[in-house]
Short mmCIF file of C-alpha atoms in Angstrom, two decimals:
data_model
loop_
_atom_site.label_atom_id
_atom_site.label_comp_id
_atom_site.label_asym_id
_atom_site.label_seq_id
_atom_site.Cartn_x
_atom_site.Cartn_y
_atom_site.Cartn_z
CA MET A 259 98.15 -129.77 -4.87
CA THR A 260 99.70 -127.38 -2.82
CA ARG A 261 97.48 -125.78 0.09
CA TYR A 262 97.92 -121.89 0.69
CA PHE A 263 96.60 -119.92 4.05
CA ILE A 264 95.75 -116.69 3.26
CA LYS A 265 95.75 -114.01 6.31
CA LEU A 266 93.15 -111.04 5.54
CA ALA A 267 91.32 -108.19 7.01
CA PHE A 268 88.47 -106.47 5.69
CA VAL A 269 85.48 -103.99 6.47
CA GLY A 270 82.42 -105.80 5.44
CA THR A 271 80.16 -102.84 5.13
CA ARG A 272 79.84 -103.19 1.18
CA TYR A 273 79.58 -107.15 1.27
CA HIS A 274 76.83 -109.47 2.22
CA GLY A 275 78.99 -111.43 4.42
CA TRP A 276 82.14 -113.52 3.78
CA GLN A 277 80.38 -116.37 1.93
CA MET A 278 79.82 -116.86 -1.48
CA GLN A 279 76.20 -116.22 -2.68
CA ASP A 280 74.38 -116.07 -5.94
CA ASN A 281 73.39 -112.12 -6.76
CA ALA A 282 75.35 -110.91 -3.96
CA SER A 283 78.91 -109.37 -3.57
CA THR A 284 80.81 -111.23 -0.88
CA VAL A 285 84.10 -111.18 0.40
CA GLN A 286 85.12 -114.69 -0.99
CA LYS A 287 83.74 -113.84 -4.10
CA GLU A 288 85.98 -110.63 -4.39
CA ILE A 289 89.15 -112.53 -3.63
CA THR A 290 88.31 -115.78 -5.54
CA GLY A 291 87.51 -113.91 -8.43
CA ALA A 292 91.19 -111.86 -8.02
CA LEU A 293 93.02 -115.08 -7.47
CA ARG A 294 91.41 -116.92 -10.48
CA ILE A 295 92.75 -114.01 -12.45
CA LEU A 296 96.24 -113.81 -11.36
CA LEU A 297 96.84 -117.63 -11.03
CA ASN A 298 94.65 -118.69 -14.18
CA GLU A 299 93.49 -121.11 -12.34
CA ASP A 300 89.78 -122.52 -11.54
CA LEU A 301 90.15 -122.48 -7.61
CA LEU A 302 88.02 -121.82 -4.53
CA ILE A 303 88.86 -120.49 -1.72
CA THR A 304 87.40 -121.43 2.13
CA GLY A 305 87.43 -119.17 4.98
CA CYS A 306 87.56 -119.82 8.75
CA GLY A 307 84.25 -119.13 9.69
CA ARG A 308 81.39 -117.07 7.93
CA THR A 309 80.54 -113.68 8.51
CA ASP A 310 77.07 -111.78 8.48
CA THR A 311 76.38 -108.76 6.19
CA GLY A 312 78.58 -105.80 7.57
CA VAL A 313 80.54 -107.31 9.75
CA HIS A 314 84.14 -106.72 10.00
CA ALA A 315 87.42 -108.69 10.47
CA ARG A 316 91.19 -107.76 11.49
CA ASN A 317 92.36 -110.93 11.25
CA PHE A 318 90.71 -113.72 8.99
CA TYR A 319 92.19 -116.82 7.36
CA ALA A 320 91.12 -118.52 4.11
CA HIS A 321 92.72 -121.29 2.24
CA PHE A 322 93.25 -122.47 -1.02
CA ASP A 323 94.41 -125.58 -3.09
CA LEU A 324 96.63 -124.66 -6.23
CA SER A 325 98.02 -127.26 -8.74
CA GLY A 326 101.50 -126.08 -8.79
CA MET A 327 103.62 -124.59 -6.05
CA LEU A 328 104.56 -120.66 -5.44
CA THR A 329 107.78 -120.09 -3.81
CA GLU A 330 108.10 -117.63 -0.77
CA GLU A 331 108.68 -114.86 -3.09
CA GLU A 332 106.14 -115.75 -5.48
CA CYS A 333 103.74 -115.47 -2.45
CA LEU A 334 104.73 -112.05 -1.46
CA LYS A 335 104.25 -110.96 -5.49
CA LEU A 336 101.06 -112.26 -5.31
CA VAL A 337 99.87 -110.62 -2.04
CA TYR A 338 101.05 -107.00 -3.41
CA ARG A 339 99.19 -108.26 -6.62
CA LEU A 340 95.70 -108.87 -5.13
CA ASN A 341 95.86 -105.90 -2.74
CA SER A 342 96.54 -104.03 -6.35
CA ILE A 343 93.15 -105.27 -7.71
CA LEU A 344 90.95 -105.64 -4.96
CA HIS A 345 88.68 -103.26 -3.08
CA ASP A 346 90.52 -101.16 -0.41
CA ASP A 347 88.11 -102.59 2.00
CA ILE A 348 89.77 -105.80 1.69
CA VAL A 349 93.48 -106.30 2.67
CA ILE A 350 96.06 -109.22 2.02
CA LYS A 351 98.23 -109.30 4.60
CA GLU A 352 100.18 -112.65 3.58
CA ILE A 353 100.01 -115.84 1.91
CA LEU A 354 101.50 -118.95 3.58
CA LYS A 355 102.28 -122.65 2.20
CA VAL A 356 100.61 -125.20 4.53
CA VAL A 357 100.64 -129.08 4.98
CA PRO A 358 97.89 -130.17 3.09
CA GLU A 359 95.68 -131.25 6.22
CA ALA A 360 95.56 -127.43 7.69
CA HIS A 361 92.18 -126.51 6.97
CA ALA A 362 91.28 -122.72 7.68
CA ARG A 363 88.13 -123.69 9.15
CA PHE A 364 88.43 -126.90 10.99
CA SER A 365 92.19 -126.55 12.32
CA ALA A 366 91.17 -123.07 13.95
CA THR A 367 91.90 -123.21 18.15
CA SER A 368 90.54 -120.39 18.88
CA ARG A 369 88.09 -117.39 17.93
CA THR A 370 88.19 -113.74 18.88
CA TYR A 371 84.77 -111.57 18.81
CA LYS A 372 84.78 -108.01 19.73
CA TYR A 373 81.81 -105.59 19.86
CA ALA A 374 81.78 -101.97 20.72
CA ILE A 375 79.42 -99.48 22.12
CA SER A 376 79.50 -95.97 22.25
CA ARG A 377 77.56 -93.23 24.34
CA VAL A 378 79.26 -90.74 22.19
CA LYS A 379 78.27 -90.35 18.64
CA ASP A 380 81.34 -90.11 16.40
CA PRO A 381 81.66 -90.12 12.68
CA PHE A 382 85.03 -91.46 12.43
CA GLU A 383 83.47 -95.04 14.35
CA LYS A 384 80.80 -95.24 11.84
CA GLY A 385 80.25 -98.99 11.14
CA PHE A 386 82.19 -100.04 13.66
CA VAL A 387 80.96 -98.74 16.95
CA TYR A 388 77.05 -99.11 17.95
CA HIS A 389 75.87 -95.82 19.34
CA VAL A 390 73.40 -95.71 22.01
CA TYR A 391 71.72 -92.77 23.56
CA GLY A 392 71.56 -92.85 27.42
CA ASP A 393 73.27 -94.44 30.02
CA LEU A 394 74.82 -98.52 30.25
CA ASP A 395 74.85 -100.52 33.08
CA VAL A 396 78.22 -101.84 32.85
CA ASP A 397 78.14 -103.92 35.82
CA LEU A 398 74.84 -105.13 34.93
CA MET A 399 76.37 -106.13 31.26
CA ASN A 400 79.34 -108.28 33.00
CA LYS A 401 76.93 -110.15 35.08
CA GLY A 402 75.09 -111.36 31.69
CA ALA A 403 78.50 -111.75 30.38
CA GLU A 404 79.30 -114.22 33.46
CA LEU A 405 76.40 -116.72 32.41
CA LEU A 406 77.39 -116.80 29.22
CA MET A 407 80.93 -118.51 30.55
CA LYS A 408 78.84 -120.48 32.44
CA ASN A 409 77.44 -121.93 29.24
CA GLU A 410 79.49 -124.69 26.66
CA ASP A 411 76.23 -125.05 24.32
CA PHE A 412 75.63 -122.63 21.82
CA SER A 413 73.23 -124.34 19.79
CA SER A 414 70.26 -121.68 20.13
CA PHE A 415 73.17 -118.92 18.43
CA ALA A 416 73.98 -121.84 15.46
CA LYS A 417 72.60 -122.37 12.23
CA SER A 418 71.04 -125.77 12.24
CA HIS A 419 72.23 -128.58 9.98
CA THR A 420 75.49 -127.45 9.03
CA GLN A 421 78.99 -129.07 8.67
CA VAL A 422 80.05 -128.83 12.01
CA LYS A 423 80.24 -131.55 14.75
CA THR A 424 79.40 -129.71 17.60
CA ASN A 425 78.31 -126.37 18.69
CA ASN A 426 80.04 -126.76 22.10
CA CYS A 427 82.38 -123.83 22.68
CA HIS A 428 84.87 -123.10 25.13
CA LEU A 429 84.71 -119.44 26.21
CA THR A 430 87.78 -117.90 27.67
CA HIS A 431 86.91 -114.23 28.04
CA ALA A 432 83.70 -112.36 27.75
CA ARG A 433 83.71 -108.93 29.51
CA TRP A 434 82.36 -105.38 28.91
CA GLU A 435 84.66 -102.81 29.56
CA GLY A 436 83.78 -98.75 30.02
CA ASP A 437 84.75 -95.69 30.95
CA ALA A 438 83.03 -93.98 33.77
#
């Protein structure tokens, strides 16, 4: 078996998150189906994490195992072919051969989450920015972000009884930025 990482991005508006679900359209389900068609192999992809319904990802990694080996040129062609058949809200950026022990989820060293709030309604930001009426106290919001930086145990934000060994996270940055 040969392991490959997929670097991808998606707009999650049409999907019920990353993870495969019965009777629901998910990003994992779409990519797995496309890979099975193109590679003619029954395989499953594993993502670097899970996303909720409607969540977008600029840089998301997943891995899959293949019985054979793809050349670098075949990986480039597979990227092109996947992008040709996947809906335009999912983009495959790159497919890379990795060592068999590499794991999209458990080998990750960091994750970045970005949230955007705007006081100005803009139709081009629909689905990407949360629109709020009224004033925002960015200084007070940053005091709240500072409290997050003092914590390491985020069990209260996590689903219970999963495969993770710990819900401890080391935050390196938490800040709200705003214009006047």
